[in-house]
Amino acid sequence: MRHIPIILALFGILLPGNCLADGYANLQVEKLLVSSTSYNGQNLSYPETDKPEVTVAVVTFPPGSSTGWHEHPVPVYAYLLEGEITVELQDGTHHQFHKGEPIVEVTNLQHNGRNTGKTDTRMVVFYTGAVGTPNVIRPETATILGQTKP
């Protein structure tokens, strides 16, 4: 009698319909991206810190708006909820992303993101930094592509 709960538990585990998705029962897991580099091929690296801090934000860009030139001293990941964005790097290369795409941002490299679509662009952004370290650095004056930009 006392073995019935164990037998029932084992029976439940062995049922053919009880599939596991990445270790979670009854869930469907769709991997969007597995990468060790950013979108431009830059190797990922993580800050060495005893005080890690994660910041999550939803950013909305109206059509034609941009982030302005900036860089991230910490790893940043994003997912486009709506719209599209074109990111220009300091060397003049462009990368375009659309709704439903994950983004592994560049680190310590000047870039500018612009909504090049006709509707709002919304993205959820994950900053994996450290307490006291800014997630975004905006240069007071930067020379990008031979132009001085605030």
XYZ file of C-alpha atoms in Angstrom:
150
model
C 0.000 0.000 0.000
C 2.708 2.452 0.874
C 4.318 1.927 -2.589
C 1.225 3.118 -4.473
C 2.257 6.829 -4.525
C 5.685 5.882 -5.896
C 4.175 3.602 -8.538
C 1.681 6.312 -9.564
C 4.474 8.881 -9.816
C 6.580 6.578 -11.995
C 3.561 5.761 -14.162
C 2.938 9.484 -14.674
C 6.537 10.077 -15.694
C 6.508 7.220 -18.161
C 3.277 8.190 -19.937
C 4.030 8.860 -23.626
C 2.151 12.196 -23.677
C 4.247 13.637 -20.872
C 6.924 15.245 -23.071
C 9.630 17.548 -21.800
C 10.715 20.683 -23.650
C 14.158 21.775 -22.485
C 13.433 20.254 -19.089
C 9.939 21.724 -18.607
C 6.922 19.437 -18.631
C 3.953 20.460 -20.784
C 5.631 23.568 -22.209
C 6.687 24.345 -25.734
C 10.097 26.003 -25.909
C 11.199 27.699 -29.120
C 14.828 28.794 -29.074
C 15.124 32.086 -30.914
C 18.887 32.368 -30.870
C 21.972 30.655 -29.523
C 25.089 32.716 -30.157
C 28.518 33.525 -28.800
C 28.801 36.716 -30.888
C 26.888 39.947 -31.445
C 25.196 40.705 -34.763
C 28.449 42.046 -36.233
C 30.540 39.036 -35.155
C 32.005 40.601 -32.001
C 32.723 37.942 -29.334
C 30.533 38.142 -26.242
C 32.080 38.907 -22.877
C 30.584 39.435 -19.453
C 31.593 41.938 -16.786
C 33.608 40.614 -13.862
C 31.737 41.843 -10.816
C 30.608 40.893 -7.344
C 27.506 43.068 -7.793
C 25.689 41.966 -10.960
C 22.615 43.912 -11.979
C 20.039 43.189 -14.683
C 17.858 45.968 -16.077
C 14.892 45.216 -18.343
C 13.125 47.955 -20.304
C 10.599 48.311 -23.112
C 11.741 50.969 -25.588
C 9.319 52.547 -28.085
C 10.590 54.389 -31.178
C 8.133 56.451 -33.238
C 8.745 56.265 -37.012
C 11.905 58.159 -37.993
C 13.230 58.472 -34.439
C 16.607 57.181 -33.305
C 18.587 56.327 -30.198
C 21.356 58.786 -30.995
C 24.971 57.668 -31.072
C 25.877 55.664 -27.991
C 27.649 52.543 -26.762
C 27.071 49.872 -24.140
C 29.856 48.929 -21.703
C 27.764 45.890 -20.685
C 26.185 43.036 -22.674
C 22.757 43.972 -24.057
C 20.130 41.720 -25.602
C 16.841 42.752 -27.166
C 13.735 41.294 -28.769
C 11.672 43.238 -31.304
C 8.034 43.151 -30.261
C 6.822 45.375 -33.127
C 8.213 47.233 -36.110
C 11.738 47.388 -37.470
C 15.021 49.059 -36.610
C 18.182 49.742 -38.575
C 21.394 49.980 -36.573
C 24.336 51.894 -38.013
C 27.777 51.133 -36.610
C 30.606 53.654 -36.376
C 32.271 52.103 -39.443
C 29.197 52.866 -41.569
C 27.811 49.330 -41.767
C 24.067 48.842 -41.265
C 22.112 45.954 -39.748
C 18.329 45.733 -40.033
C 16.045 43.873 -37.623
C 12.307 43.141 -37.831
C 9.455 42.148 -35.534
C 10.092 38.821 -33.817
C 13.878 38.930 -34.123
C 16.318 38.676 -31.208
C 19.285 41.045 -31.134
C 22.657 40.557 -29.456
C 23.962 44.128 -29.265
C 27.543 45.257 -29.803
C 29.602 46.196 -26.738
C 31.906 49.225 -26.426
C 31.214 50.229 -30.026
C 29.421 53.422 -31.093
C 26.129 52.789 -32.888
C 22.799 54.457 -33.652
C 19.461 52.670 -33.949
C 16.745 54.221 -36.134
C 13.129 53.242 -36.715
C 13.071 53.004 -40.504
C 9.497 51.725 -40.626
C 6.097 53.414 -40.861
C 4.827 52.307 -37.426
C 6.161 52.403 -33.880
C 8.974 50.012 -33.088
C 8.817 48.384 -29.656
C 11.555 46.262 -28.206
C 12.251 44.706 -24.836
C 15.874 45.258 -23.840
C 17.910 43.291 -21.277
C 21.030 44.975 -19.882
C 23.329 42.548 -18.011
C 25.594 44.875 -16.111
C 26.848 45.670 -12.652
C 25.702 47.953 -9.857
C 27.168 51.411 -10.488
C 28.039 50.745 -14.142
C 25.980 52.685 -16.704
C 24.136 50.621 -19.308
C 24.448 53.329 -21.956
C 27.236 55.832 -22.593
C 26.507 58.835 -24.787
C 29.578 60.761 -25.863
C 29.344 64.513 -25.444
C 30.954 64.852 -28.839
C 31.956 61.925 -30.994
C 33.473 61.794 -34.425
C 31.533 59.142 -36.289
C 32.037 58.579 -40.006
C 34.044 61.782 -40.252
C 31.226 63.878 -38.790
C 31.094 65.455 -35.356
C 27.900 64.283 -33.679
C 26.604 65.197 -30.231
